[in-house]
């Protein structure tokens, strides 16, 4: 019997994946356990092996396609098998919906269904949306944005009948029209459909705009880089951080003479970044408020330090996390950080290795920056931005001396930490770096 | 087909199987001349004699242990407990010996033992004679747990139990003994374990109930149908093995699960079903599973109070509506 290949879920937060390459061509045989395709998730590129043996009868999601998890992307079976049930796509979706719809109308007494409103609602920014898994699944299948659907279940939860209702009032459009409308920011409700049963087609979008509208006629001329995978996650997380945190920053200058000396003494086995990061780890144990997170019950001061170290990679950045850094010596820390950074550059980090951080250090000194302000990596309470080490004239006892100086900028969440303790925390890091023997 | 009571359906299968297989014997309290206090061995002493219908003193730990021993050397004992509550006296024999022997002796020993008896409410028998024991047994591997709700299920499942080479606890319900139903006359009629009974098809909610709640679930479904709610009623029939696949398939269709049993709600079998369904069909659920069961209260002697502790039909109706947010 033919079996479907689905977009696998590779991490807790993964909602969709991008097909990069099919390693088996349509019509070729594949054995269970052999590599079948390469995909990209929010942060990783992975090769997925086949679950079953057989002939790859049909590739449904081609290279470059962005597919929600569990959706069918290919069919494996015996040549000549009828696989039409896997290929119905939009039409099967509609049939299923129809069946559900019928079931639902019969199920819900009229007096009750009247309570479920079909008018779209607006939720507050960041308001948690309660939706049953079944309703969510249906909304996703129908391509409906459920954030504007009113819920009629317990505690205002959106349940199946609410989605069914919303679907009836949502404008129907072809997938292409939907995509174009999304890119161009056109509200489909303002468009009159001319397709079957009033379905909106791409042409209708053009017609609905005032003449001379330049869009759509030339989408091919623009270079559009799809917001997917890592780019999308970074965009979402940075925006989330800016929306939710009360972020502000402090900067301090640190003389690096002694740190340099320590590094020489250790025969450069540890890098400057390791020394700075390790000073941060120690300072975090002194200032647990900086190593905390807001949870529903209050502020969770974590009893462990998992230090994230931002690493630039080809398409963005990733933050490998040194777990339990507070239990390590400087050398152990340096070795762990080095291994993770290598893995990050090779794209070999497992999700465990880039999650669970409690604080992050980001160093852009190698790009010649004096100092910069980093955005907090949520749900952490702060991030330290590290600039370059530069020989700088410094006034010492009334005379000008030249010393290596580095600037550190701490971004912190003012909801958790106030200015004075944040300043003390930064001063503590400075103290460790100017007296690095305390770290040994 | 013949119309007979739940008790007589059990008696007839015991008789038919004993005629076919001389290794089967029955042992328990008052099962001889009296034919068991609920008549499940009526007239059997006359036919099979004292060697195969063995009366025991009040000594559950001993005679269940005797059954385990007899089963392990090749006989096929059917041990009757006058009240399932008394299995607590024999828990070591059932859970520590019978359940584990085949595994711990490397498969060299089989234990084709049936321990059967009645449990539950309905007679105002009070706290030590009205309990539901199935959930305690489900937590220990090696014991099959069977819960027939109709005369036909009692007959078909008892035959499978007697022919099973592993220990089976066959739980009857005292308030069901006098209920009547059609039972196939086929002397080979058997219902396989691990196959839930789809009692009534429906579209909006999956409702699972057994024993008395097989019938009460149907009553609730009738009431709800008048309000336009289509209830799918299932009876798991055997709790070990549990037909989770059929239950999950039904919930995938309806999106709603309600379980109801006379056993206490906390850690009752409904809890296991709700957890398993949540694991296997989370994405299909439109509401959290609803578990209905007896309150965490010792079953009272007074019949009115007994009913106040266990779920009523209106509780089931309310549970279904809760699941549907109605």
XYZ file of C-alpha atoms in Angstrom:
766
model
C 0.000 0.000 0.000
C 1.240 3.470 -0.833
C 2.304 5.583 2.141
C 2.651 9.292 2.469
C 5.838 11.071 3.436
C 5.109 14.001 5.714
C 6.986 17.115 6.725
C 8.489 15.891 10.003
C 8.470 17.940 13.183
C 12.099 18.417 14.218
C 11.812 20.627 17.263
C 9.332 21.833 19.796
C 8.742 25.153 18.089
C 8.906 24.014 14.492
C 5.729 24.790 12.555
C 6.983 24.485 8.999
C 10.008 23.358 7.059
C 11.561 24.091 3.689
C 12.398 21.337 1.237
C 15.943 21.949 0.028
C 16.592 18.967 -2.161
C 15.067 15.612 -3.026
C 17.885 13.073 -2.920
C 15.727 10.473 -4.680
C 14.009 11.307 -7.960
C 10.408 10.475 -8.734
C 10.214 6.890 -9.976
C 13.406 5.844 -8.213
C 13.470 3.246 -5.484
C 14.293 4.088 -1.920
C 15.012 1.819 1.036
C 13.909 2.551 4.596
C 16.785 4.297 6.361
C 18.268 5.768 3.199
C 18.484 9.554 2.860
C 15.351 10.798 1.085
C 15.455 14.572 1.197
C 17.187 17.529 2.737
C 15.208 20.110 4.594
C 15.728 23.286 6.524
C 13.942 24.016 9.776
C 13.940 27.236 11.714
C 17.573 26.747 12.645
C 18.983 23.652 11.065
C 19.562 21.885 7.830
C 18.834 18.175 8.147
C 18.846 15.138 5.940
C 15.735 13.032 6.467
C 15.835 9.290 5.900
C 12.978 7.310 4.406
C 10.680 5.543 6.879
C 9.511 2.908 4.403
C 10.935 1.148 1.382
C 9.383 1.473 -2.064
C 9.304 3.606 -5.156
C 9.045 7.361 -4.798
C 5.799 7.650 -6.738
C 5.197 11.342 -6.434
C 6.895 14.418 -5.027
C 4.155 16.767 -3.885
C 6.264 19.493 -2.312
C 9.093 20.440 -4.653
C 12.453 21.966 -3.806
C 12.070 25.337 -2.127
C 8.518 24.640 -0.950
C 7.681 25.792 2.570
C 5.426 23.151 4.104
C 3.631 23.043 7.470
C 4.565 20.079 9.642
C 2.718 16.772 9.098
C 1.554 17.838 5.657
C 2.088 15.269 2.913
C 5.144 16.053 0.806
C 5.537 12.843 -1.197
C 4.116 9.366 -1.733
C 6.083 6.108 -1.597
C 4.613 2.824 -2.813
C 4.572 0.291 -5.629
C 4.597 1.525 -9.251
C 1.102 1.577 -10.765
C -0.680 2.046 -7.459
C -3.577 4.443 -7.310
C -2.365 7.347 -5.241
C -5.110 9.792 -6.042
C -6.191 9.959 -2.422
C -2.867 11.605 -1.568
C -2.978 14.135 -4.368
C -6.301 15.794 -3.847
C -4.789 18.790 -2.118
C -7.163 21.719 -2.111
C -10.159 19.805 -3.366
C -9.942 17.092 -0.703
C -9.529 19.774 1.886
C -12.767 21.286 0.746
C -14.616 18.002 0.761
C -13.452 17.254 4.266
C -14.472 20.657 5.414
C -17.849 20.186 3.924
C -18.314 16.958 5.794
C -17.214 18.564 9.046
C -19.483 21.471 8.363
C -22.469 19.220 7.908
C -21.626 17.256 11.005
C -21.330 20.418 12.949
C -24.528 22.061 11.835
C -26.392 18.994 12.852
C -24.577 18.736 16.103
C -25.059 22.194 17.420
C -28.550 23.245 18.366
C -29.502 26.495 16.680
C -30.020 28.351 19.899
C -26.463 27.596 20.907
C -24.685 28.130 17.628
C -26.104 31.631 17.612
C -23.788 32.443 20.499
C -20.763 31.747 18.374
C -20.098 35.014 16.641
C -18.714 35.091 13.139
C -17.569 38.699 13.224
C -13.781 38.996 13.312
C -12.421 40.320 16.577
C -9.228 42.145 17.419
C -7.080 40.781 20.206
C -4.622 42.756 22.264
C -0.976 42.588 21.261
C 0.591 39.547 22.908
C -2.734 38.248 24.211
C -2.698 34.486 24.483
C -5.070 32.839 22.042
C -6.860 29.793 23.426
C -7.656 27.395 20.613
C -8.327 23.679 20.688
C -5.844 21.510 18.797
C -8.636 20.350 16.502
C -9.734 23.889 15.702
C -6.131 24.948 15.137
C -5.556 22.056 12.781
C -8.675 22.905 10.822
C -7.761 26.607 10.658
C -4.328 25.710 9.354
C -5.759 23.347 6.771
C -8.091 26.076 5.597
C -5.344 28.697 5.674
C -7.395 30.837 8.070
C -5.810 33.342 10.438
C -7.408 32.268 13.698
C -6.139 35.244 15.680
C -9.232 37.186 14.663
C -11.741 34.392 15.332
C -13.902 34.719 18.445
C -14.009 31.606 20.632
C -17.213 30.104 22.005
C -15.699 27.264 24.055
C -14.773 27.160 27.732
C -12.867 30.301 28.795
C -13.362 31.720 25.329
C -11.399 28.948 23.630
C -11.733 28.822 19.865
C -13.233 25.432 19.034
C -14.014 23.653 15.805
C -17.416 25.243 15.243
C -15.917 28.743 15.495
C -13.432 27.966 12.745
C -16.145 26.437 10.564
C -18.179 29.580 11.039
C -15.250 31.868 10.263
C -14.484 29.887 7.136
C -17.944 30.571 5.818
C -17.442 34.303 6.143
C -13.807 34.395 4.999
C -13.283 35.382 1.355
C -12.500 32.394 -0.850
C -9.452 32.786 -3.021
C -7.137 30.655 -5.102
C -3.812 29.828 -3.450
C -1.973 32.084 -5.908
C -4.306 34.994 -5.214
C -3.866 34.446 -1.481
C -0.098 34.439 -1.818
C -0.012 37.565 -3.944
C -2.451 39.325 -1.616
C -0.254 38.411 1.322
C 2.902 39.732 -0.313
C 1.218 42.919 -1.480
C -0.730 43.449 1.714
C -4.099 43.456 -0.024
C -7.163 42.789 2.151
C -9.073 40.062 0.327
C -12.327 41.325 1.777
C -12.017 44.384 -0.436
C -11.751 42.288 -3.588
C -14.649 40.987 -5.677
C -14.108 37.459 -6.867
C -15.020 36.389 -10.401
C -14.100 32.718 -10.119
C -16.432 29.816 -9.418
C -18.794 30.699 -6.538
C -17.196 34.107 -6.174
C -13.696 32.763 -5.621
C -11.055 35.466 -5.888
C -8.499 34.883 -8.632
C -5.226 36.643 -9.182
C -6.727 38.808 -11.938
C -9.340 40.065 -9.508
C -6.627 41.536 -7.320
C -5.329 43.679 -10.185
C -8.825 44.760 -11.119
C -9.565 45.769 -7.561
C -6.639 48.162 -7.342
C -6.749 51.663 -8.802
C -5.225 51.746 -12.244
C -1.539 52.322 -12.490
C -0.922 50.126 -9.494
C 2.467 48.755 -10.211
C 2.227 45.593 -8.187
C 1.533 42.115 -9.459
C 2.318 42.956 -13.060
C 5.985 42.803 -12.268
C 6.602 40.624 -9.228
C 9.149 38.712 -11.254
C 11.339 41.805 -11.594
C 11.885 42.221 -7.890
C 14.331 40.175 -5.946
C 12.309 38.716 -3.136
C 14.246 36.731 -0.561
C 11.722 34.439 1.128
C 11.334 34.955 4.874
C 11.831 31.414 5.922
C 13.783 29.160 8.230
C 16.357 30.960 10.326
C 15.567 34.447 8.935
C 11.942 34.106 9.943
C 12.774 32.873 13.428
C 15.260 35.681 14.013
C 12.708 38.219 12.798
C 10.003 36.862 15.064
C 12.183 36.566 18.137
C 13.743 40.004 17.808
C 10.342 41.604 17.332
C 8.988 39.630 20.280
C 11.893 40.842 22.400
C 11.312 44.491 21.454
C 7.577 44.160 22.103
C 7.746 42.423 25.438
C 10.854 43.662 27.217
C 11.539 47.027 28.802
C 14.964 47.109 27.256
C 17.654 49.666 28.028
C 21.441 49.604 28.192
C 24.633 50.674 29.993
C 28.171 50.915 28.612
C 31.447 50.619 30.475
C 35.132 50.719 29.474
C 37.433 47.964 30.664
C 41.199 47.978 30.683
C 42.412 44.710 29.258
C 46.123 44.820 30.268
C 45.805 42.032 32.820
C 43.499 39.938 30.669
C 46.112 40.133 27.921
C 48.774 39.023 30.365
C 46.710 36.082 31.537
C 46.093 35.052 27.974
C 49.831 35.158 27.223
C 50.516 33.155 30.376
C 48.012 30.527 29.249
C 49.848 30.421 25.909
C 46.768 31.649 24.125
C 44.932 28.418 24.837
C 41.914 30.558 25.688
C 40.616 33.422 23.573
C 39.648 36.902 24.738
C 36.047 36.063 24.109
C 36.358 33.055 26.418
C 37.795 35.243 29.168
C 35.062 37.861 28.741
C 32.328 35.201 28.606
C 33.717 33.461 31.648
C 33.823 36.754 33.578
C 30.133 37.094 32.679
C 29.419 33.597 34.022
C 31.058 34.479 37.345
C 29.274 37.823 37.525
C 25.950 36.094 36.861
C 26.484 33.861 39.898
C 27.076 37.055 41.901
C 23.970 38.762 40.432
C 21.278 36.098 40.021
C 18.713 38.720 38.987
C 20.578 39.064 35.684
C 20.284 35.286 35.250
C 16.525 35.155 35.477
C 13.350 34.940 33.491
C 9.791 36.183 33.929
C 7.391 33.269 34.467
C 3.694 33.468 35.347
C 4.455 33.145 39.059
C 7.056 35.911 39.097
C 10.772 36.161 38.425
C 12.619 32.873 38.243
C 16.216 33.322 39.373
C 17.879 30.348 37.809
C 20.223 28.300 39.905
C 22.346 27.382 36.888
C 24.123 29.425 34.246
C 23.724 28.368 30.626
C 25.684 30.917 28.658
C 24.733 31.580 25.059
C 27.484 32.805 22.747
C 26.254 34.379 19.507
C 27.978 33.011 16.420
C 27.552 34.504 12.957
C 26.818 31.905 10.284
C 26.217 32.209 6.547
C 22.500 32.973 6.609
C 22.129 34.647 9.965
C 23.244 33.909 13.454
C 22.873 31.153 15.980
C 23.504 31.092 19.691
C 25.072 27.845 20.939
C 24.682 27.456 24.681
C 27.376 26.317 27.132
C 25.308 24.422 29.690
C 26.091 24.612 33.408
C 28.901 27.051 32.724
C 28.970 28.032 36.408
C 30.342 24.573 37.246
C 33.274 24.851 34.809
C 36.840 26.121 35.054
C 38.017 28.674 32.495
C 39.775 26.002 30.454
C 36.780 23.698 30.475
C 34.547 26.579 29.494
C 36.859 27.594 26.679
C 36.981 24.047 25.310
C 33.190 23.689 25.440
C 32.637 27.057 23.753
C 35.135 26.244 21.023
C 33.484 22.920 20.225
C 30.036 24.478 20.038
C 31.183 27.351 17.851
C 32.746 24.873 15.433
C 29.558 22.857 15.296
C 27.534 26.027 14.748
C 29.636 27.018 11.740
C 29.316 23.515 10.290
C 25.533 23.527 10.843
C 25.812 20.508 13.104
C 24.275 21.854 16.293
C 21.442 19.826 17.731
C 18.454 21.769 19.014
C 19.523 20.944 22.557
C 22.783 22.767 21.946
C 21.218 26.068 20.956
C 18.357 26.236 23.426
C 17.952 26.720 27.158
C 20.299 29.713 27.500
C 20.023 31.973 30.543
C 22.147 34.923 29.290
C 23.919 35.739 26.031
C 27.232 37.272 25.029
C 27.610 38.768 21.551
C 31.045 39.856 20.334
C 31.420 41.958 17.193
C 34.860 43.314 18.069
C 36.367 41.493 15.124
C 34.366 43.767 12.814
C 36.051 46.811 14.283
C 33.097 48.035 16.327
C 33.906 50.183 19.336
C 30.626 49.299 20.977
C 27.080 48.383 20.027
C 23.702 47.606 21.579
C 22.343 44.050 21.254
C 18.701 42.985 21.483
C 17.909 40.652 24.369
C 17.406 37.042 23.333
C 14.026 36.234 24.966
C 13.204 34.984 27.565
C 16.585 35.971 28.995
C 17.036 39.070 31.166
C 20.049 40.515 29.425
C 22.717 40.360 26.743
C 26.269 41.675 26.745
C 27.625 43.297 23.579
C 31.428 43.183 23.350
C 33.399 45.651 21.235
C 36.992 45.540 20.008
C 40.096 45.878 22.198
C 41.889 49.047 21.190
C 44.978 50.836 22.452
C 43.567 54.004 23.961
C 45.063 57.008 25.759
C 44.058 56.807 29.396
C 44.659 59.360 32.136
C 46.554 57.646 34.970
C 47.690 59.697 37.974
C 47.719 62.909 35.929
C 49.658 61.419 33.009
C 48.426 60.031 29.713
C 49.205 56.378 29.200
C 48.290 54.023 26.399
C 46.328 50.960 27.471
C 44.256 48.279 25.703
C 40.609 49.176 26.374
C 37.422 47.348 25.519
C 33.845 48.603 25.740
C 31.056 46.423 27.088
C 27.399 47.297 26.596
C 24.819 45.528 28.698
C 21.236 45.439 27.436
C 18.910 44.471 30.249
C 15.205 44.086 30.855
C 14.181 46.893 33.187
C 11.111 44.900 34.235
C 13.469 42.591 36.109
C 16.551 44.627 36.917
C 16.887 48.318 37.783
C 19.636 50.644 36.589
C 21.788 50.552 39.705
C 22.092 46.751 40.050
C 22.616 46.483 36.288
C 25.476 48.973 36.634
C 26.901 46.966 39.542
C 26.697 43.812 37.463
C 28.586 45.476 34.642
C 31.138 46.826 37.110
C 31.561 43.295 38.445
C 32.407 42.021 34.974
C 34.902 44.868 34.645
C 36.397 43.942 38.001
C 36.879 40.325 36.901
C 38.421 41.365 33.600
C 40.800 43.833 35.183
C 41.726 41.245 37.831
C 41.386 38.074 35.758
C 43.358 36.011 38.297
C 40.100 35.818 40.202
C 38.759 33.740 37.346
C 41.486 31.128 37.538
C -30.020 -16.988 19.762
C -31.580 -17.504 23.179
C -32.760 -14.899 25.607
C -31.110 -15.441 28.989
C -29.865 -13.568 31.992
C -26.267 -12.455 32.497
C -25.923 -15.026 35.349
C -27.284 -17.914 33.293
C -25.155 -16.900 30.298
C -22.108 -17.298 32.558
C -23.349 -20.589 34.004
C -24.027 -22.030 30.543
C -20.540 -21.225 29.247
C -18.966 -22.765 32.375
C -21.012 -25.924 31.785
C -20.322 -26.130 28.062
C -16.589 -25.671 28.527
C -16.429 -28.188 31.414
C -18.151 -30.789 29.250
C -15.535 -30.320 26.547
C -12.456 -30.109 28.751
C -12.025 -32.372 31.826
C -9.151 -30.175 33.072
C -11.544 -27.365 33.966
C -12.845 -27.202 37.547
C -14.634 -24.521 39.574
C -13.768 -23.599 43.134
C -15.263 -21.073 45.538
C -17.625 -20.359 48.417
C -21.223 -21.691 48.413
C -20.992 -22.792 44.786
C -22.219 -26.357 45.390
C -25.740 -27.047 46.571
C -26.565 -23.353 46.631
C -25.124 -22.810 43.134
C -23.368 -19.613 44.120
C -25.131 -16.713 45.803
C -25.993 -15.286 42.367
C -26.712 -18.634 40.709
C -23.726 -18.733 38.384
C -23.050 -22.419 39.215
C -26.671 -23.506 39.676
C -27.224 -27.271 39.146
C -23.565 -27.800 38.281
C -22.737 -29.877 41.386
C -25.212 -32.520 40.213
C -23.672 -32.753 36.780
C -19.962 -32.513 37.608
C -19.694 -33.736 41.198
C -17.591 -32.602 44.128
C -14.259 -33.163 42.379
C -14.962 -30.452 39.831
C -17.284 -28.167 41.810
C -15.170 -27.621 44.905
C -16.583 -25.742 47.888
C -14.069 -23.852 49.983
C -13.995 -22.281 53.409
C -13.759 -18.510 53.677
C -10.066 -18.365 52.795
C -9.526 -16.400 49.590
C -5.751 -16.223 49.825
C -5.562 -20.017 50.114
C -7.969 -21.108 47.436
C -6.833 -18.504 44.879
C -3.291 -19.726 45.589
C -4.490 -23.279 45.112
C -5.886 -22.195 41.748
C -2.545 -20.637 40.738
C -0.776 -23.887 41.645
C -3.305 -26.065 39.815
C -3.071 -23.862 36.722
C 0.717 -23.969 36.712
C 0.701 -27.798 36.617
C -1.751 -28.043 33.735
C -5.324 -27.762 35.029
C -7.644 -24.914 34.047
C -9.221 -23.654 37.276
C -12.046 -21.138 37.397
C -11.998 -19.572 40.858
C -15.144 -17.814 42.011
C -14.843 -14.952 44.482
C -18.163 -14.273 46.180
C -17.332 -10.562 46.102
C -14.547 -9.081 43.970
C -13.651 -6.947 47.020
C -12.196 -10.163 48.536
C -9.502 -10.282 45.852
C -7.587 -7.925 48.163
C -7.053 -10.929 50.466
C -5.477 -12.811 47.578
C -3.536 -9.972 45.957
C -0.184 -11.649 46.505
C -1.369 -14.785 44.703
C -2.908 -12.812 41.833
C -0.401 -10.005 41.277
C 2.837 -11.411 42.667
C 2.468 -15.050 41.605
C -0.053 -15.622 38.812
C 0.831 -12.416 36.952
C 4.572 -13.050 37.008
C 5.185 -16.790 36.815
C 5.177 -17.178 33.048
C 7.627 -14.297 32.679
C 9.902 -15.166 35.584
C 10.123 -18.866 34.717
C 11.240 -18.032 31.211
C 7.996 -19.152 29.603
C 8.292 -22.702 30.968
C 5.076 -22.343 32.947
C 1.635 -21.314 31.769
C -1.022 -20.075 34.185
C -4.435 -20.685 32.552
C -6.338 -19.333 35.532
C -9.654 -17.488 35.629
C -10.592 -15.580 38.773
C -14.182 -14.457 38.438
C -16.694 -12.752 40.674
C -19.001 -9.802 40.994
C -18.423 -6.236 42.080
C -20.182 -2.903 42.244
C -23.197 -1.104 43.603
C -26.902 -1.839 43.494
C -27.602 -3.810 46.672
C -26.538 -1.393 49.372
C -23.786 -3.786 50.371
C -21.630 -1.000 51.785
C -17.986 -0.069 51.495
C -16.334 -3.501 51.656
C -18.754 -5.223 49.265
C -19.489 -2.636 46.557
C -16.134 -1.577 45.172
C -14.751 -1.579 41.648
C -11.345 -3.267 41.588
C -10.419 -3.143 37.890
C -8.085 -0.147 38.003
C -5.877 -1.710 40.714
C -5.359 -4.772 38.532
C -4.666 -2.755 35.386
C -1.548 -1.295 36.948
C 0.273 -4.650 37.166
C 1.451 -6.335 33.957
C 0.605 -9.990 33.429
C -3.100 -9.964 34.291
C -5.894 -9.634 31.754
C -8.882 -7.651 33.002
C -12.296 -8.376 31.506
C -15.490 -6.394 32.196
C -18.601 -7.724 30.418
C -21.679 -5.487 30.377
C -24.266 -7.684 28.614
C -25.253 -11.390 28.707
C -23.744 -11.919 25.238
C -20.477 -10.212 26.210
C -20.376 -12.244 29.437
C -20.734 -15.483 27.465
C -18.351 -14.631 24.631
C -15.666 -13.177 26.865
C -15.845 -15.942 29.502
C -15.215 -18.565 26.835
C -12.158 -16.635 25.665
C -11.031 -16.253 29.290
C -11.264 -19.976 30.052
C -9.379 -20.848 26.874
C -6.669 -18.257 27.526
C -3.357 -19.660 28.737
C -2.735 -16.618 30.925
C -4.352 -15.429 34.155
C -7.566 -13.520 33.588
C -9.567 -11.619 36.182
C -13.129 -11.793 34.920
C -15.175 -9.103 36.643
C -18.954 -9.404 36.713
C -21.413 -6.848 38.064
C -23.933 -7.792 40.741
C -26.618 -5.460 39.380
C -26.344 -6.985 35.908
C -26.948 -10.662 36.850
C -30.702 -10.428 36.324
C -30.532 -8.390 33.090
C -31.630 -10.348 30.020
C -30.296 -10.351 26.504
C -29.874 -12.434 23.365
C -26.922 -14.811 23.504
C -25.756 -16.834 20.474
C -26.398 -20.601 20.863
C -23.163 -21.476 19.068
C -21.119 -23.461 21.639
C -17.976 -21.937 20.102
C -19.189 -18.332 20.402
C -16.272 -16.329 21.736
C -15.391 -12.631 21.733
C -11.685 -11.887 21.344
C -9.991 -9.743 24.003
C -8.928 -6.215 23.064
C -11.880 -5.447 20.861
C -14.126 -2.622 22.016
C -17.842 -2.800 21.346
C -19.157 0.027 19.183
C -22.566 0.120 20.831
C -24.005 3.078 18.982
C -22.612 5.174 16.163
C -22.473 8.933 16.431
C -20.628 11.954 15.124
C -20.220 14.578 17.807
C -18.698 12.928 20.852
C -17.175 9.587 21.823
C -18.678 8.278 25.087
C -17.095 5.256 26.758
C -18.852 3.331 29.492
C -18.909 -0.206 30.855
C -20.928 -2.366 33.255
C -23.994 -0.360 34.381
C -22.676 2.622 32.455
C -22.944 0.784 29.164
C -26.714 1.146 29.610
C -26.596 4.569 31.251
C -24.414 5.878 28.418
C -27.101 4.749 25.978
C -29.776 6.470 28.075
C -27.739 9.679 28.025
C -27.257 9.316 24.267
C -31.041 9.085 23.814
C -31.597 12.263 25.802
C -28.843 14.090 23.924
C -30.124 12.945 20.547
C -33.357 14.806 21.204
C -31.231 17.941 21.562
C -29.517 17.300 18.260
C -26.312 15.824 19.674
C -25.097 12.619 18.096
C -23.218 10.444 20.613
C -20.980 7.523 19.706
C -21.156 5.007 22.555
C -18.370 2.472 23.029
C -17.811 -0.214 25.630
C -14.150 -1.201 26.025
C -15.186 -4.741 27.175
C -11.626 -5.652 28.139
C -9.435 -3.124 29.943
C -6.325 -5.269 29.592
C -5.830 -5.526 26.684
C -7.427 -2.175 25.848
C -8.612 -1.454 22.307
C -7.097 1.998 22.220
C -6.906 2.038 18.420
C -10.685 1.893 18.009
C -11.165 4.525 20.689
C -8.612 6.819 19.066
C -10.219 6.312 15.653
C -13.553 7.335 17.091
C -12.116 10.413 18.814
C -10.351 11.444 15.618
C -13.799 11.467 14.062
C -15.671 13.265 16.847
C -12.968 15.407 18.468
C -14.499 14.816 21.912
C -13.957 12.117 24.551
C -16.075 11.442 27.614
C -15.448 8.411 29.815
C -17.820 7.221 32.516
C -17.469 4.428 35.038
C -18.710 3.407 38.434
C -15.144 3.097 39.684
C -13.685 6.111 41.416
C -12.723 8.856 39.028
C -9.185 9.309 40.348
C -6.922 6.867 38.473
C -9.933 4.999 37.114
C -9.635 3.450 33.664
C -11.076 6.625 32.182
C -7.920 8.404 33.256
C -5.777 5.957 31.313
C -8.005 6.253 28.253
C -7.968 10.060 28.445
C -4.180 10.119 28.687
C -3.697 7.619 25.849
C -6.123 9.491 23.601
C -4.401 12.774 24.377
C -1.081 11.217 23.411
C -2.323 9.638 20.224
C -4.899 12.151 19.001
C -3.965 15.462 20.603
C -4.302 17.334 17.348
C -7.812 16.018 16.868
C -9.235 17.063 20.224
C -11.616 19.993 20.293
C -11.845 19.987 24.092
C -10.048 18.360 27.022
C -11.255 14.786 27.690
C -14.000 14.608 30.314
C -13.751 11.867 32.958
C -16.799 10.905 34.959
C -16.573 8.475 37.867
C -17.541 7.905 41.476
C -16.596 10.555 44.019
C -13.608 9.792 46.232
C -15.839 8.509 48.987
C -16.340 5.058 50.495
C -19.506 3.551 49.036
C -22.312 4.053 51.555
C -24.661 1.349 52.840
C -27.726 3.546 52.285
C -28.978 3.079 48.711
C -29.853 6.738 48.280
C -26.392 7.787 49.369
C -24.839 5.092 47.188
C -26.438 6.772 44.194
C -25.150 10.141 45.325
C -21.581 8.839 45.132
C -21.695 7.195 41.702
C -22.444 9.059 38.437
C -26.042 9.409 37.258
C -27.404 9.762 33.732
C -27.702 13.524 34.155
C -24.003 13.670 35.047
C -23.220 11.991 31.741
C -25.454 14.415 29.833
C -23.747 17.314 31.594
C -20.286 15.854 30.866
C -21.031 15.567 27.160
C -22.331 19.141 27.062
C -19.258 20.324 28.914
C -17.059 18.705 26.297
C -19.070 20.348 23.515
C -19.062 23.739 25.296
C -22.878 23.772 25.244
